[in-house]
Short mmCIF file of N, CA and C in Angstrom, two decimals:
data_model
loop_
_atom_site.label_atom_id
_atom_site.label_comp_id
_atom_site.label_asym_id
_atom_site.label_seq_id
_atom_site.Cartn_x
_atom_site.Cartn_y
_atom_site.Cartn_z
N UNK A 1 0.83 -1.19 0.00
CA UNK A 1 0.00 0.00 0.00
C UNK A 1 0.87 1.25 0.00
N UNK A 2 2.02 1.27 0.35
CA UNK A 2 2.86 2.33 0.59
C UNK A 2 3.67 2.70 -0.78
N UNK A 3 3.80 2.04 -1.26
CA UNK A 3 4.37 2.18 -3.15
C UNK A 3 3.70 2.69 -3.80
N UNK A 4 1.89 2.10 -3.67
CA UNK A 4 0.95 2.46 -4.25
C UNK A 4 0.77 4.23 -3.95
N UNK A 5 0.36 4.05 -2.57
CA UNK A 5 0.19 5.60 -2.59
C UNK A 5 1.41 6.35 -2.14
N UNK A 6 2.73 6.07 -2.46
CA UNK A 6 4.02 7.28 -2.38
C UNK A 6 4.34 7.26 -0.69
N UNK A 7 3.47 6.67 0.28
CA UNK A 7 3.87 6.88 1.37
C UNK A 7 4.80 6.65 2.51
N UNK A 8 5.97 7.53 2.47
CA UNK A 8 7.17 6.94 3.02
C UNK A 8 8.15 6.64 2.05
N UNK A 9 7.51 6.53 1.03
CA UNK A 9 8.37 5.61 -0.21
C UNK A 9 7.89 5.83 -1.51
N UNK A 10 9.13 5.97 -2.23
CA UNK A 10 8.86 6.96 -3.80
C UNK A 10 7.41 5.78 -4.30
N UNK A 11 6.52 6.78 -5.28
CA UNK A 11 5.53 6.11 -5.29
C UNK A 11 6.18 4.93 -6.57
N UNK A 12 5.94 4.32 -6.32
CA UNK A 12 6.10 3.25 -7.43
C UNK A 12 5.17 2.12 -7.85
N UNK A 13 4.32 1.96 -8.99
CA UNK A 13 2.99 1.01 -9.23
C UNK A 13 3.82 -0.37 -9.11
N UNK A 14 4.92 -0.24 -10.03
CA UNK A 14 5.60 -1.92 -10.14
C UNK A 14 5.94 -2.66 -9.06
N UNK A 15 6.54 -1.56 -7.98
CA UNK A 15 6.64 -2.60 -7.09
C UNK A 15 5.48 -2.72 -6.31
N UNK A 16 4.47 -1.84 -6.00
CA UNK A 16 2.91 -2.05 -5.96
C UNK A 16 2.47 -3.19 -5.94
N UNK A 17 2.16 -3.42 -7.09
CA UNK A 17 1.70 -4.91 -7.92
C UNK A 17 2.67 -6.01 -7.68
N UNK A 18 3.72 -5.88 -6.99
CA UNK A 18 4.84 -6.94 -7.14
C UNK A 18 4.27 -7.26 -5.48
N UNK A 19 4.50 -6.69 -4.72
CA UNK A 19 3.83 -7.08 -3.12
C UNK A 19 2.39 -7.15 -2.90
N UNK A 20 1.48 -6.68 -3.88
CA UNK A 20 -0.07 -6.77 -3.71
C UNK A 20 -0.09 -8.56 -4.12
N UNK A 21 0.50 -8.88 -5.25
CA UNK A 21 0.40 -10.14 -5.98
C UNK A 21 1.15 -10.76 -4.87
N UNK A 22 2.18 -10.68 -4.08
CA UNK A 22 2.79 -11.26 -3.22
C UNK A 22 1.88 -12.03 -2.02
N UNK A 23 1.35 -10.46 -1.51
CA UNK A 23 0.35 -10.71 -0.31
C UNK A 23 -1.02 -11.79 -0.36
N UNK A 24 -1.43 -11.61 -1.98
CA UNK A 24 -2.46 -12.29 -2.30
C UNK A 24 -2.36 -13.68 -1.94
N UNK A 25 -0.71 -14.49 -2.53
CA UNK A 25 -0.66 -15.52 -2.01
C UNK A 25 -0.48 -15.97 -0.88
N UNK A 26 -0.10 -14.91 -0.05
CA UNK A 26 0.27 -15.61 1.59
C UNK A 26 -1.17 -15.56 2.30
N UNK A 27 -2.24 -15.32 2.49
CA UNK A 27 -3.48 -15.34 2.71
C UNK A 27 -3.92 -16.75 2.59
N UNK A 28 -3.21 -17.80 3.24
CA UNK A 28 -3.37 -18.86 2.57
C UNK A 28 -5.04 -19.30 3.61
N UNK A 29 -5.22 -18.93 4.54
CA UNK A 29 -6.71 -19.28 5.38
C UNK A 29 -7.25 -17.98 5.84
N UNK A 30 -7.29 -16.73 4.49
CA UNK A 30 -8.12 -15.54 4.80
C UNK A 30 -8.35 -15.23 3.64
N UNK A 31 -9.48 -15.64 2.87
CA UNK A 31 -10.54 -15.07 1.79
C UNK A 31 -10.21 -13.81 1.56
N UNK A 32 -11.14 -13.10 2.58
CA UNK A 32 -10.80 -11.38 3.05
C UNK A 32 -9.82 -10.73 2.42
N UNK A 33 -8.13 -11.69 3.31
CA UNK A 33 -7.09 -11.04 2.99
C UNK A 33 -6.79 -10.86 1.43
N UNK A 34 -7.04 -12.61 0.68
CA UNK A 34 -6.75 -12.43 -0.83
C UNK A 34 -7.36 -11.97 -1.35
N UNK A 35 -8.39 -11.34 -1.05
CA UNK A 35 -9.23 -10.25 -1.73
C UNK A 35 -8.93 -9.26 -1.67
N UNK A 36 -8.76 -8.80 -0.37
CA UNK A 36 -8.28 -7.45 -0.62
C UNK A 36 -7.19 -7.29 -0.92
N UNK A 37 -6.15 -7.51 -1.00
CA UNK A 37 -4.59 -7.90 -1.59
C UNK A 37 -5.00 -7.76 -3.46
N UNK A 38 -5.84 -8.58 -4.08
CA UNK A 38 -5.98 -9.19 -5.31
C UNK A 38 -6.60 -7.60 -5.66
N UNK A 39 -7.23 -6.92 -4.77
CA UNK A 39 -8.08 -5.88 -4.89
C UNK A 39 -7.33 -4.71 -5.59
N UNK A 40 -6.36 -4.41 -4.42
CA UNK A 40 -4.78 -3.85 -4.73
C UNK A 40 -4.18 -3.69 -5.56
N UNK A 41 -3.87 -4.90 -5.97
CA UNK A 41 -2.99 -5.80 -6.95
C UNK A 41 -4.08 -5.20 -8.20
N UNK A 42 -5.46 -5.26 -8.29
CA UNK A 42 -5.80 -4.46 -9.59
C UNK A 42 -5.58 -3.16 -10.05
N UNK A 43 -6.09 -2.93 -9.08
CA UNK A 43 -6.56 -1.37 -8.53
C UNK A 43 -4.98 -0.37 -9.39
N UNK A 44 -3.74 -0.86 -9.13
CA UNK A 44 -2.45 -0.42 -9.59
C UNK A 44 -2.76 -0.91 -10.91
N UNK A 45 -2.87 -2.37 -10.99
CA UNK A 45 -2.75 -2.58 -12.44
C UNK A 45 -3.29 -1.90 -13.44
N UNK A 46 -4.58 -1.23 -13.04
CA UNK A 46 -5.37 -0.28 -13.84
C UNK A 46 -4.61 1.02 -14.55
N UNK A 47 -3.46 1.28 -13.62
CA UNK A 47 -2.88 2.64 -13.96
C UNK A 47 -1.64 2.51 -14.44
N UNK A 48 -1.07 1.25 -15.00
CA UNK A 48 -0.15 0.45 -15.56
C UNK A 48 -0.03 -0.30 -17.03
N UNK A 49 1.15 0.03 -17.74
CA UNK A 49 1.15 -0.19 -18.79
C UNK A 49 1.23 -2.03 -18.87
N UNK A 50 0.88 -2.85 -19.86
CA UNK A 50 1.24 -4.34 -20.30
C UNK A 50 2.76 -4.77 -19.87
N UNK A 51 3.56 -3.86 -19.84
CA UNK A 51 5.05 -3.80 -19.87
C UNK A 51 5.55 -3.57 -18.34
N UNK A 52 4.97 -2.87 -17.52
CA UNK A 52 4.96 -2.89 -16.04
C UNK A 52 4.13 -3.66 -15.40
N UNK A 53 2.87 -4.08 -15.76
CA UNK A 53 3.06 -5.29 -15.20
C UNK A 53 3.24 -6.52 -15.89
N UNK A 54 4.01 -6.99 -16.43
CA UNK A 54 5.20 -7.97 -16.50
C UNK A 54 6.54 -7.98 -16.23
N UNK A 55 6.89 -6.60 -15.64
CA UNK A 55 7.72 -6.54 -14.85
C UNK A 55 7.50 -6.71 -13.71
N UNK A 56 6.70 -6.75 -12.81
CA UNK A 56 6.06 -6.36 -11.76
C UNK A 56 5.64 -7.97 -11.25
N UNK A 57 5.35 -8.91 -12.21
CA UNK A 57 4.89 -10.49 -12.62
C UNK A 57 6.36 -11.04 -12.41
N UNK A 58 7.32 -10.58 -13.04
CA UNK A 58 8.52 -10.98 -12.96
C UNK A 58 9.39 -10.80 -11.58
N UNK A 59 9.68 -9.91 -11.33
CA UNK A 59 9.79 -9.32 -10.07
C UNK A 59 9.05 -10.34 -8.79
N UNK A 60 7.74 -10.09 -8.85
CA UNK A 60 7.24 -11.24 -7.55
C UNK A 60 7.83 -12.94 -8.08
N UNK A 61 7.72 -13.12 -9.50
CA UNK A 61 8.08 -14.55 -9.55
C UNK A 61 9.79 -14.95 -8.51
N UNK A 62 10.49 -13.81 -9.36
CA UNK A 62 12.55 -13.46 -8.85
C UNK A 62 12.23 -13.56 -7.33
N UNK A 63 11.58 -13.06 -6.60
CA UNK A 63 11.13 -12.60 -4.87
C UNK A 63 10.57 -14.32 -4.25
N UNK A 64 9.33 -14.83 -4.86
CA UNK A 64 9.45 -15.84 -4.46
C UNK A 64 10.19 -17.09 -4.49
N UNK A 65 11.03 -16.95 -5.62
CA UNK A 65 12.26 -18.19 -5.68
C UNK A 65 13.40 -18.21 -4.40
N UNK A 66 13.31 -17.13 -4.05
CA UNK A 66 14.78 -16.88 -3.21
C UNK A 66 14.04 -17.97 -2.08
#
């Protein structure tokens, strides 16, 4: 949420969408949570080119391998 809206931290959509898509999956026994996470995770995508988010897709894939 803090990427999304600049707070604390330069605003940035990509990495936005890179921790919204993140969060979505750790919600593993809260509906709620992956909803509202997935919610997020649109909500940026809307204001994002095809090209950021597949960077942004890429990025959470690189994050969860480690």
């Amino acid at each position: 949420m803090m990427y999304a809206a600049g707070q604390g931290v330069p605003l940035d959509n990509v990495q936005a969408h890179k921790w919204y898509a993140l969060a979505a999956t750790r919600f593993i026994n809260s509906d709620q949570g992956r909803a509202a996470a997935a919610a997020g995770r649109d909500a940026v995508a809307a204001k994002m080119t095809a090209a950021q988010i597949a960077e942004a897709q890429r990025l959470a894939r690189a994050w969860r391998q480690r």
